Coordinates of C-alpha atoms in Angstrom, one line a residue:
M1 CA -16.5 10.0 30.1
L2 CA -13.9 12.6 30.4
Q3 CA -11.9 10.0 32.4
G4 CA -11.3 7.8 29.6
F5 CA -10.9 10.2 27.1
F6 CA -8.2 11.9 29.4
Q7 CA -6.7 7.6 29.4
I8 CA -6.5 7.6 25.8
A9 CA -5.1 11.1 25.3
L10 CA -2.3 10.7 27.6
T11 CA -1.4 7.7 25.6
L12 CA -1.1 9.2 22.8
F13 CA 0.7 12.2 24.3
I14 CA 3.8 9.7 25.8
L15 CA 3.5 8.0 21.9
L16 CA 4.5 11.8 20.6
L17 CA 7.5 11.9 23.1
I18 CA 9.1 8.9 22.6
S19 CA 8.4 7.7 19.2
P20 CA 11.1 10.8 17.9
L21 CA 13.4 9.3 20.5
L22 CA 13.5 6.0 19.5
G23 CA 13.1 6.7 15.7
A24 CA 16.7 8.6 16.2
Y25 CA 18.6 5.9 17.7
M26 CA 17.4 3.8 15.2
A27 CA 18.4 5.9 12.7
R28 CA 22.0 5.7 14.6
V29 CA 22.1 2.0 14.7
F30 CA 21.5 1.9 10.9
L31 CA 23.5 4.3 9.6
H32 CA 26.2 2.9 11.7
Q33 CA 26.9 5.6 13.9
R34 CA 28.0 5.2 17.6
T35 CA 25.9 4.5 20.1
A36 CA 25.6 3.9 24.0
L37 CA 25.5 0.2 23.6
D38 CA 28.7 -0.2 21.3
R39 CA 30.9 -1.5 23.9
I40 CA 28.6 -4.2 25.0
L41 CA 27.4 -5.0 21.8
K42 CA 29.8 -4.9 19.2
P43 CA 32.1 -7.8 20.5
V44 CA 28.5 -9.8 21.0
E45 CA 27.9 -8.8 17.1
Q46 CA 31.4 -9.3 16.0
F47 CA 31.0 -13.5 17.9
I48 CA 27.9 -13.9 15.8
Y49 CA 29.1 -12.7 12.5
A50 CA 32.3 -14.9 13.1
G51 CA 30.4 -18.1 14.4
S52 CA 27.7 -17.4 11.4
G53 CA 30.1 -16.8 8.3
V54 CA 28.4 -13.5 7.3
H55 CA 30.6 -11.0 5.5
F56 CA 29.1 -8.1 7.8
K57 CA 30.4 -5.8 5.4
D58 CA 28.9 -6.8 2.3
S59 CA 26.0 -5.3 0.8
M60 CA 23.7 -7.6 -1.4
N61 CA 21.5 -6.7 -4.3
G62 CA 18.1 -6.6 -4.4
W63 CA 17.7 -10.6 -5.2
Q64 CA 20.4 -11.5 -2.7
Y65 CA 18.2 -9.6 0.0
I66 CA 15.3 -11.5 -1.0
R67 CA 16.9 -14.6 -1.1
A68 CA 18.7 -14.2 2.3
V69 CA 15.0 -13.4 3.3
L70 CA 13.0 -16.2 2.5
F71 CA 16.0 -19.1 2.8
S72 CA 16.2 -17.8 6.4
N73 CA 12.5 -17.6 7.1
L74 CA 12.3 -20.9 5.6
V75 CA 14.8 -22.8 7.5
M76 CA 13.5 -21.2 11.0
G77 CA 9.7 -22.2 9.9
I78 CA 10.8 -25.9 8.9
F79 CA 12.6 -25.7 12.8
V80 CA 9.5 -24.3 14.6
F81 CA 7.5 -26.7 12.7
S82 CA 9.5 -29.6 13.6
I83 CA 9.0 -28.5 17.7
F84 CA 5.7 -28.8 17.3
L85 CA 5.9 -32.5 16.0
L86 CA 8.0 -33.2 18.6
Q87 CA 6.4 -31.9 21.5
G88 CA 5.5 -35.0 23.4
I89 CA 9.0 -36.2 23.2
L90 CA 10.6 -32.8 24.1
P91 CA 10.9 -31.5 27.9
L92 CA 9.5 -28.3 29.6
N93 CA 6.3 -30.0 29.3
P94 CA 4.5 -30.3 32.7
T95 CA 1.2 -30.9 31.8
Q96 CA 2.1 -33.6 29.0
L97 CA 0.5 -32.1 26.3
N98 CA 0.8 -34.4 23.0
P99 CA 1.6 -32.7 19.7
P100 CA -1.0 -31.0 17.5
S101 CA -2.4 -31.5 14.8
W102 CA -0.3 -31.3 11.6
D103 CA -2.1 -28.6 10.0
L104 CA -2.6 -26.7 13.5
A105 CA 1.3 -27.3 13.5
L106 CA 1.8 -25.7 9.7
H107 CA -0.4 -22.9 10.6
T108 CA 1.6 -21.8 13.7
A109 CA 4.9 -22.1 12.1
I110 CA 3.8 -20.3 9.4
S111 CA 1.6 -17.6 11.2
F112 CA 4.7 -17.4 13.5
V113 CA 7.5 -16.8 11.0
T114 CA 5.5 -14.5 9.0
N115 CA 5.1 -12.0 12.3
T116 CA 1.3 -12.6 12.3
N117 CA 0.9 -14.9 15.4
Q118 CA -2.4 -15.8 14.3
Q119 CA -3.8 -18.6 16.6
H120 CA -6.3 -21.2 16.1
Y121 CA -5.6 -22.3 19.6
S122 CA -5.6 -21.8 23.2
G123 CA -1.8 -21.6 24.2
E124 CA -2.1 -23.4 27.5
T125 CA -3.8 -26.1 26.5
T126 CA -1.9 -27.0 23.2
Y127 CA 1.5 -25.8 23.1
S128 CA 4.3 -26.8 25.9
Y129 CA 6.5 -24.6 27.5
F130 CA 9.3 -25.5 25.4
S131 CA 7.2 -25.0 22.4
Q132 CA 6.3 -21.5 23.8
M133 CA 9.5 -20.7 24.9
L134 CA 12.2 -21.9 22.2
A135 CA 10.1 -22.4 19.6
L136 CA 7.4 -19.2 19.8
G137 CA 9.4 -16.9 21.1
F138 CA 12.4 -17.5 19.4
L139 CA 10.3 -16.3 16.1
M140 CA 8.8 -13.5 17.8
F141 CA 12.5 -11.6 18.0
T142 CA 13.2 -13.2 14.2
S143 CA 10.3 -12.1 12.3
A144 CA 10.5 -8.7 14.2
G145 CA 13.4 -8.6 13.0
T146 CA 13.1 -9.3 9.7
G147 CA 10.3 -7.0 9.2
I148 CA 12.5 -4.1 10.8
A149 CA 15.3 -5.2 8.4
V150 CA 13.1 -4.7 5.1
A151 CA 12.4 -1.5 5.8
I152 CA 15.7 -0.3 6.4
A153 CA 16.5 -1.7 3.2
F154 CA 13.3 -0.1 1.6
I155 CA 14.4 3.5 3.2
R156 CA 18.0 2.6 1.7
G157 CA 17.0 2.2 -1.5
L158 CA 14.7 4.9 -1.6
T159 CA 17.6 7.4 -0.4
G160 CA 19.7 6.2 -3.1
K161 CA 22.0 3.8 -0.6
A162 CA 23.1 0.6 -0.7
L163 CA 20.5 -1.9 0.4
G164 CA 22.7 -3.6 3.2
N165 CA 23.7 -7.4 4.3
F166 CA 20.0 -8.8 5.5
Y167 CA 22.1 -10.9 8.3
V168 CA 23.6 -7.9 9.8
D169 CA 20.4 -5.8 9.7
L170 CA 18.4 -8.7 11.3
T171 CA 21.0 -9.1 13.9
Q172 CA 21.3 -5.8 14.7
S173 CA 17.6 -5.6 14.7
I174 CA 17.4 -7.9 17.2
T175 CA 20.5 -6.8 19.3
R176 CA 20.3 -3.1 19.3
I177 CA 16.6 -2.5 19.5
L178 CA 14.2 -5.6 20.6
L179 CA 16.4 -7.5 22.9
P180 CA 17.3 -4.3 25.0
I181 CA 14.1 -3.0 25.3
S182 CA 12.6 -6.4 25.8
I183 CA 14.9 -7.3 28.8
I184 CA 13.8 -3.6 30.3
G185 CA 10.1 -4.3 29.9
G186 CA 10.4 -7.9 30.9
I187 CA 11.6 -6.6 34.4
I188 CA 8.8 -4.2 34.9
L189 CA 6.1 -6.2 33.6
L190 CA 7.6 -8.9 36.1
I191 CA 7.5 -6.5 39.0
A192 CA 3.9 -5.0 38.1
G193 CA 2.3 -8.4 38.5
V194 CA 2.9 -10.6 35.4
P195 CA 4.5 -14.1 36.5
E196 CA 7.8 -15.9 35.6
T197 CA 7.8 -19.3 36.0
L198 CA 8.4 -23.0 34.6
A199 CA 6.4 -24.7 38.0
P200 CA 3.3 -26.7 36.6
P201 CA -0.3 -25.1 36.7
A202 CA -1.3 -24.4 40.4
E203 CA -3.5 -27.0 42.0
I204 CA -6.3 -25.3 44.3
T205 CA -9.8 -26.6 45.5
T206 CA -12.2 -24.7 45.6
L207 CA -15.1 -23.4 47.9
E208 CA -17.1 -26.1 46.9
G209 CA -14.6 -28.8 47.5
A210 CA -13.5 -28.9 43.5
T211 CA -10.0 -29.2 42.0
Q212 CA -9.3 -26.6 39.8
Y213 CA -5.8 -25.8 37.9
I214 CA -4.8 -22.4 37.0
A215 CA -2.3 -22.4 34.3
R216 CA 0.8 -20.1 34.6
G217 CA 4.3 -20.0 32.7
P218 CA 7.3 -18.0 32.0
V219 CA 4.5 -15.3 30.4
A220 CA 6.7 -11.6 31.4
H221 CA 9.1 -12.2 29.0
F222 CA 6.9 -13.6 26.2
E223 CA 4.7 -10.8 27.0
I224 CA 6.7 -7.8 26.2
I225 CA 8.3 -9.5 22.9
K226 CA 4.5 -10.2 22.2
E227 CA 4.0 -6.4 22.0
L228 CA 6.8 -4.8 21.0
G229 CA 7.9 -6.9 18.1
E230 CA 4.0 -6.6 16.7
N231 CA 3.4 -10.2 17.5
G232 CA 0.4 -10.8 19.1
G233 CA 0.5 -14.2 19.9
G234 CA -1.1 -14.7 23.3
F235 CA 0.7 -17.5 26.2
F236 CA -3.1 -18.0 26.7
G237 CA -5.8 -18.3 24.6
I238 CA -7.3 -14.7 25.9
N239 CA -4.3 -12.8 24.9
S240 CA -3.4 -9.7 27.2
A241 CA -7.3 -10.1 28.5
H242 CA -5.7 -12.8 30.9
P243 CA -4.6 -11.4 34.1
F244 CA -1.6 -12.9 34.0
E245 CA -0.7 -11.4 30.7
N246 CA -2.1 -7.5 31.6
P247 CA -3.0 -7.9 35.2
N248 CA -3.9 -4.0 35.7
G249 CA -3.9 -0.3 34.2
F250 CA -0.2 0.0 34.2
T251 CA 0.3 -3.2 32.6
N252 CA -2.2 -2.3 30.0
F253 CA -0.5 1.6 29.4
L254 CA 3.3 -0.1 29.2
E255 CA 1.7 -2.7 26.6
T256 CA -0.3 -0.2 24.8
V257 CA 2.8 2.2 24.6
I258 CA 5.3 -0.5 23.7
M259 CA 3.0 -2.1 20.9
L260 CA 3.2 1.7 19.4
I261 CA 6.5 3.1 19.5
I262 CA 8.7 0.9 16.8
P263 CA 5.9 1.6 14.0
A264 CA 5.6 5.2 14.8
G265 CA 9.2 6.0 15.5
L266 CA 10.3 4.1 12.1
I267 CA 8.4 7.2 10.4
H268 CA 10.9 9.5 12.1
T269 CA 14.1 6.6 11.3
Y270 CA 13.1 7.6 7.7
G271 CA 13.1 11.0 8.0
I272 CA 16.8 11.1 9.3
M273 CA 18.0 8.7 6.9
A274 CA 16.5 10.5 3.9
D275 CA 17.9 13.6 5.7
N276 CA 14.5 15.0 5.2
P277 CA 13.3 15.4 9.2
K278 CA 10.4 17.7 7.7
Q279 CA 8.6 15.0 5.5
G280 CA 9.3 12.3 8.3
W281 CA 7.0 14.5 10.7
L282 CA 4.6 15.3 7.9
V283 CA 3.8 11.5 7.3
F284 CA 4.1 10.8 10.9
W285 CA 1.1 13.5 11.8
M286 CA -0.4 12.5 9.1
V287 CA -0.8 8.9 9.8
F288 CA -1.2 10.5 13.5
I289 CA -4.7 12.0 12.7
M290 CA -5.9 9.0 10.9
F291 CA -5.1 6.8 14.0
A292 CA -6.7 9.5 16.4
I293 CA -10.3 9.7 14.3
L294 CA -10.3 5.8 14.5
I295 CA -9.8 5.7 17.8
A296 CA -12.4 8.4 18.8
I297 CA -14.7 6.2 16.2
T298 CA -14.2 3.5 18.1
A299 CA -14.4 4.9 21.7
I300 CA -17.8 7.0 21.0
G301 CA -19.3 3.9 19.7
E302 CA -18.3 1.7 22.9
Y303 CA -19.2 4.7 25.3
Q304 CA -22.7 4.8 23.5
G305 CA -23.1 1.3 23.8
N306 CA -26.0 -1.0 22.1
P307 CA -28.9 0.9 21.8
I308 CA -30.8 -1.8 22.0
V309 CA -29.9 -3.2 25.7
N310 CA -30.3 0.4 26.5
G311 CA -33.7 0.2 25.7
I312 CA -34.4 -2.5 27.7
L313 CA -32.1 -0.9 31.3
G314 CA -34.5 2.1 30.3
K315 CA -30.6 4.5 30.3
S316 CA -27.5 4.9 28.4
A317 CA -24.6 2.7 29.4
A318 CA -21.5 1.6 27.7
N319 CA -21.2 -1.6 25.9
F320 CA -18.9 -3.9 28.2
E321 CA -19.8 -7.3 26.5
G322 CA -16.6 -9.2 25.7
E323 CA -14.3 -6.2 27.9
E324 CA -12.5 -6.4 30.9
V325 CA -14.0 -4.0 33.6
R326 CA -10.3 -3.1 34.7
F327 CA -9.7 -1.3 31.1
G328 CA -13.3 0.0 30.6
W329 CA -14.6 1.0 27.6
A330 CA -12.0 3.4 26.9
L331 CA -8.7 1.2 26.8
T332 CA -10.7 -1.2 25.1
A333 CA -11.5 1.0 22.3
L334 CA -7.6 2.1 22.2
W335 CA -6.1 -1.1 22.1
A336 CA -8.4 -2.1 19.9
V337 CA -7.3 0.4 17.3
A338 CA -3.6 0.4 18.5
T339 CA -3.2 -3.7 17.8
T340 CA -4.8 -3.6 14.5
G341 CA -3.2 -0.6 13.4
T342 CA 0.4 -1.3 14.3
M343 CA -0.6 -5.2 13.1
C344 CA 0.5 -6.4 16.8
G345 CA -2.9 -8.5 17.1
A346 CA -3.0 -8.8 20.3
V347 CA -6.4 -8.2 22.3
N348 CA -7.1 -6.8 25.9
G349 CA -11.1 -7.5 24.9
M350 CA -13.0 -9.6 22.5
H351 CA -13.0 -7.7 19.2
D352 CA -16.3 -10.0 18.2
S353 CA -18.2 -7.8 21.2
L354 CA -17.1 -4.3 19.9
M355 CA -20.0 -2.2 18.3
P356 CA -19.9 -2.0 14.8
A357 CA -18.4 1.4 14.8
G358 CA -15.3 -0.7 16.2
G359 CA -15.4 -3.4 13.7
F360 CA -15.4 -0.7 11.0
A361 CA -12.4 1.3 12.5
T362 CA -10.3 -2.3 13.3
L363 CA -11.3 -3.5 9.6
S364 CA -10.5 -0.4 8.0
N365 CA -6.9 -0.9 9.9
L366 CA -6.3 -3.9 8.5
F367 CA -7.2 -3.2 5.1
L368 CA -5.0 0.0 5.4
Q369 CA -1.8 -1.6 6.8
I370 CA -0.4 1.9 7.0
I371 CA -2.2 3.1 10.5
W372 CA 0.9 2.1 11.8
G373 CA 1.4 -0.6 9.9
G374 CA 3.5 -3.8 10.4
Q375 CA 6.7 -4.2 12.0
G376 CA 8.7 -2.4 9.4
T377 CA 7.1 -3.3 6.3
G378 CA 4.0 -0.9 7.3
T379 CA 6.7 1.7 7.3
A380 CA 7.2 0.6 3.3
Y381 CA 3.7 0.4 2.3
L382 CA 3.5 3.8 3.7
F383 CA 6.1 4.8 1.1
I384 CA 4.2 3.0 -1.7
F385 CA 1.2 5.5 -0.7
L386 CA 3.5 8.4 -1.4
I387 CA 5.4 7.2 -4.7
L388 CA 1.8 6.6 -6.0
S389 CA 1.0 9.7 -5.0
V390 CA 3.8 11.2 -6.7
F391 CA 3.1 9.7 -10.1
I392 CA -0.7 10.5 -9.7
T393 CA -0.2 14.6 -9.0
G394 CA 2.8 14.5 -11.4
L395 CA 0.6 13.1 -14.2
M396 CA -2.3 15.8 -12.9
V397 CA 0.2 18.8 -13.0
G398 CA 2.5 17.4 -16.4
R399 CA 5.9 17.2 -14.4
T400 CA 8.2 14.2 -14.1
P401 CA 7.5 11.6 -11.2
E402 CA 10.2 12.1 -8.6
F403 CA 10.6 10.9 -5.2
L404 CA 14.2 11.9 -3.4
G405 CA 15.1 13.3 -6.5
R406 CA 15.1 10.3 -8.7
K407 CA 12.5 9.3 -11.1
I408 CA 9.3 7.4 -10.6
E409 CA 8.9 5.2 -13.9
K410 CA 7.0 2.3 -14.8
R411 CA 8.8 -0.1 -13.3
E412 CA 8.2 1.6 -10.1
I413 CA 4.8 1.8 -10.3
V414 CA 4.1 -1.8 -11.5
L415 CA 6.2 -2.9 -8.5
A416 CA 3.9 -0.6 -6.1
S417 CA 0.8 -2.0 -7.7
V418 CA 1.3 -5.4 -6.9
V419 CA 2.0 -4.2 -3.2
L420 CA -1.2 -3.0 -3.2
L421 CA -3.1 -5.5 -5.3
V422 CA -1.8 -8.3 -3.3
H423 CA -3.5 -7.3 -0.4
P424 CA -7.2 -7.8 -1.7
I425 CA -6.5 -11.1 -3.4
A426 CA -5.3 -12.6 -0.5
I427 CA -8.4 -11.1 1.4
L428 CA -11.5 -11.7 -0.7
I429 CA -11.0 -14.7 -3.0
P430 CA -10.3 -17.5 0.2
A431 CA -13.3 -15.3 1.9
A432 CA -15.8 -15.3 -1.1
I433 CA -15.0 -19.6 -1.2
T434 CA -15.8 -19.9 2.2
L435 CA -18.8 -17.5 2.7
A436 CA -20.0 -19.6 -0.7
F437 CA -19.6 -22.9 1.3
A438 CA -20.8 -20.9 4.5
D439 CA -22.2 -24.1 6.0
T440 CA -19.6 -26.8 5.9
L441 CA -16.3 -24.3 5.8
S442 CA -17.0 -20.9 7.5
G443 CA -17.8 -21.8 11.1
I444 CA -19.2 -18.9 11.5
T445 CA -21.5 -18.8 15.4
N446 CA -23.0 -15.3 14.8
P447 CA -24.9 -15.2 11.1
G448 CA -26.2 -12.4 9.1
F449 CA -24.0 -9.4 8.5
H450 CA -21.7 -10.1 12.0
G451 CA -21.0 -13.7 10.3
I452 CA -19.5 -11.8 6.9
S453 CA -17.0 -9.5 9.3
Q454 CA -16.1 -12.7 11.3
V455 CA -14.9 -14.3 8.0
I456 CA -13.6 -11.4 6.3
Y457 CA -11.5 -10.4 9.4
E458 CA -9.8 -13.9 9.6
Y459 CA -8.3 -13.0 6.3
A460 CA -7.6 -9.7 6.6
S461 CA -6.1 -10.2 10.0
A462 CA -3.7 -12.7 8.2
A463 CA -2.8 -11.5 5.1
A464 CA -2.1 -7.9 7.0
N465 CA -0.1 -10.0 9.5
N466 CA -1.7 -8.9 12.1
G467 CA -2.9 -12.0 13.8
S468 CA -6.0 -10.8 16.3
G469 CA -9.7 -12.1 15.1
F470 CA -13.6 -11.4 15.3
E471 CA -13.2 -14.7 16.9
G472 CA -16.8 -16.5 17.0
L473 CA -15.6 -18.1 14.6
S474 CA -14.4 -22.1 14.7
D475 CA -11.3 -22.0 12.8
N476 CA -9.3 -24.9 14.2
T477 CA -10.2 -26.8 10.8
L478 CA -8.1 -28.1 7.7
W479 CA -10.2 -25.4 6.0
W480 CA -9.2 -22.5 8.2
N481 CA -5.6 -23.6 8.7
L482 CA -4.7 -24.3 4.8
S483 CA -6.5 -21.4 3.7
T484 CA -5.6 -18.8 5.9
S485 CA -1.9 -20.5 5.4
F486 CA -2.5 -19.3 2.1
S487 CA -3.0 -15.4 2.8
L488 CA 0.0 -15.8 5.3
L489 CA 2.5 -16.4 3.2
L490 CA 0.9 -14.6 0.0
G491 CA 0.6 -11.0 2.5
R492 CA 4.0 -11.5 3.8
Y493 CA 6.5 -12.5 0.8
I494 CA 4.9 -11.0 -2.3
P495 CA 5.0 -7.3 -0.6
I496 CA 8.3 -8.0 0.3
I497 CA 9.9 -8.9 -2.9
A498 CA 8.0 -6.3 -4.5
L499 CA 9.3 -4.1 -2.1
L500 CA 13.0 -4.8 -2.1
L501 CA 12.9 -5.1 -6.2
L502 CA 11.6 -1.6 -5.7
A503 CA 14.0 -0.4 -3.6
D504 CA 17.0 -1.7 -5.4
N505 CA 15.7 -0.1 -8.7
M506 CA 15.8 3.3 -6.9
T507 CA 19.7 2.5 -6.0
R508 CA 20.5 2.5 -9.5
K509 CA 18.9 5.5 -10.5
Q510 CA 21.1 8.9 -10.8
A511 CA 19.9 11.6 -8.3
V512 CA 18.0 14.1 -10.7
P513 CA 18.8 17.8 -9.3
E514 CA 15.9 20.1 -7.8
T515 CA 14.6 22.6 -10.1
A516 CA 11.8 25.0 -10.6
G517 CA 9.5 22.6 -11.7
T518 CA 10.3 19.6 -9.4
L519 CA 7.2 18.5 -7.4
R520 CA 8.6 18.5 -3.4
T521 CA 6.8 15.9 -1.3
D522 CA 7.7 17.7 2.0
T523 CA 4.8 20.1 2.2
I524 CA 1.5 20.4 3.8
L525 CA 0.0 20.4 0.5
F526 CA 1.4 17.2 -1.3
T527 CA 0.8 15.3 2.6
S528 CA -2.5 15.8 2.5
I529 CA -3.2 14.7 -1.2
T530 CA -1.4 11.5 -0.1
A531 CA -4.1 10.9 2.7
G532 CA -6.7 11.4 0.4
A533 CA -5.2 9.1 -1.8
I534 CA -5.0 6.5 0.7
V535 CA -8.4 6.6 1.9
I536 CA -9.6 7.0 -1.6
L537 CA -7.6 3.7 -2.6
G538 CA -8.9 1.8 0.2
A539 CA -12.6 3.0 -0.2
L540 CA -12.7 1.9 -4.1
T541 CA -10.9 -1.7 -2.6
F542 CA -12.6 -2.4 0.4
L543 CA -16.0 -0.3 1.0
P544 CA -18.4 -3.2 -0.8
V545 CA -17.0 -5.7 2.2
L546 CA -17.2 -2.8 5.0
V547 CA -20.6 -1.9 3.5
L548 CA -22.2 -5.6 3.8
G549 CA -20.6 -6.3 7.2
P550 CA -20.1 -3.4 10.1
V551 CA -22.1 -0.5 8.0
A552 CA -25.2 -3.3 7.8
E553 CA -24.7 -4.2 11.1
A554 CA -25.1 -0.7 12.5
F555 CA -28.3 -0.2 10.6
K556 CA -29.7 -3.1 11.6
I557 CA -29.4 -2.2 15.2
A558 CA -30.7 1.0 14.6
S559 CA -33.7 -0.5 13.2
I560 CA -34.2 -3.0 15.8
S561 CA -34.0 -0.1 18.8

C-alpha cells in the first residue's frame, strides 16, 4: 500500500516541479519574448507564414478568430475524412485494410479534429499506417494546437490585450511547444522499448504449431503526441494498456507526467501573462487539491477491492480486474484520474473495471472539465468559473463585479452561462434518448446501474472532448457514431465561440482603477469561494446522474457483500 501511494506522490511532486517551468516558457513564447529556440524556429515560422500567406503581424477580433478556427478545422476534417475513405488505394497499408464505413470514418474524423480521439474501432485492424500517421497524427498536432491557441487568445482578452492571430498562435503552439517536446519524448520512448517501424505485423509460430500475427507499427512518435496533446487515441485498440504503447513502469511514469504538464503549465502561463503570478498559483493549488482528492478516492477504492470477491477469497485484495499487473492498482488509479482530468482519454487499464469510487471520480472529471481540463480549453473553462464567482460574490456583498480591472456585465455572464450549459445538453439529452430505447440503441453489455454509467460516460467523454470510454459498449453502430458526433461538435465549438466572444468583449472595456471597494480575486478566500462554486454548480447539474450510476452501484455491491 505504501509503495503505491509513494508512486502517486512522486508523480505529483514531479508535476509540481515541471509545470511552472513549462508555464513560464509558454508565456515567453506567446508574449513574443526571446527563447532559446528562436534561432532555429524563427526562420521555419517565417517560411510557414510566407508560404501560407498569413499576415503574422495582424491581430484578429473575436469573429475573425472564430472564423479562422472553424474554417481551418473544417478543411482539416474533410481532408482526413477523405483519406479514410480512400484508405484501400493509398500506400503504407501492409495488411490491405479496407476503408471503414462512412459513419465510422465521419465519427473518427470529427473525434480527432475536436481533440477528443474517441475510438469506436481498434486501430491495428481498422486504419492503415498511412491513415494513422498522416491523418490521425496530423490532427493530433493541429487539434491540440487549436486548443492552446484559443486559451492564449482568451487569456489575452481577459487581460485587455488584442486577441492575436489564430494562425500564428496555432503555428507557434506546434513549432515551439508540441513538436520539440514530442521529438525528445518520442526518442526517449523508443529507447525505453516502444517500437517505431513500418514493417508489417510479425508472423510467428506458436508452441502448438499455429500461426499468430503480432501487430506493430510506428508507435513511439504516435504515443508521445497522443499524451502531450491530450489526444488519447491509441495506435492499438487497448491503448496504453498495450505493451507496445506502454511497456514498463518508466514509460508509464513519463506518459503520465507528459499528459499533465501542458494543462497544469497553462495556469502558470495565465498568471504571468496577467501580471499576477499569485493568482496563477492560487488557482493552480485549487485545482491540484481537487485532483489529489479524486486520486485518493479512486486509489482507496482500487486498493480495497471488490468486497464480493474479497468475501469469496476470505481476505482483502486490491482490484485487478481489467488492470495491468505491471502497473498495479495505484498507477492505474492515478492514470484514470489524470487522463479524465486532463481530457487526454488514453487508458492504461479498462475504466469499465474500476470500482464505483473510480467511476465516480472519472465521471466527475468529465462533468467539471477543469481538473485540469482539455488542452487549452480547460484553462479557459476554469476562468469562466472565476468570472461567475466574481459576479455572484459581487452581488452578495454589493460591489460591482470586476475581473482583472474590467467590469463583468450581462453580456459576459450570458456567454459564460452558454459555456457551462452546453455541456449538460450535449450529455444528458442524447443519453436520455439512448436509455429510453436501451434495447435497440444502447449496446449496453452490463445492465443495471453500471450500464447507465456506460452510456452516460460515453456522451460525457464526447462532450468533454476526452475520448476515453467505460468500454463494454457495442458502440460502432450508426446511432453511436452519429449521436456522439453531435456531442463532439457541440461540446467543442459552441464553448470556443462563446469564449472568444467573451474575450473580445473584455478587450473593449476600459480598465477600472483599483479602489478600497475592489473585490480582489488573488486571495485564498476568493479562491475557496470559486472552489465551492465549482463543486456546487457541478453537483446541481450532474449529481442525479452520479447517484443513478456509480453511487447506486456502490450501494448494491455493499448490500450483496
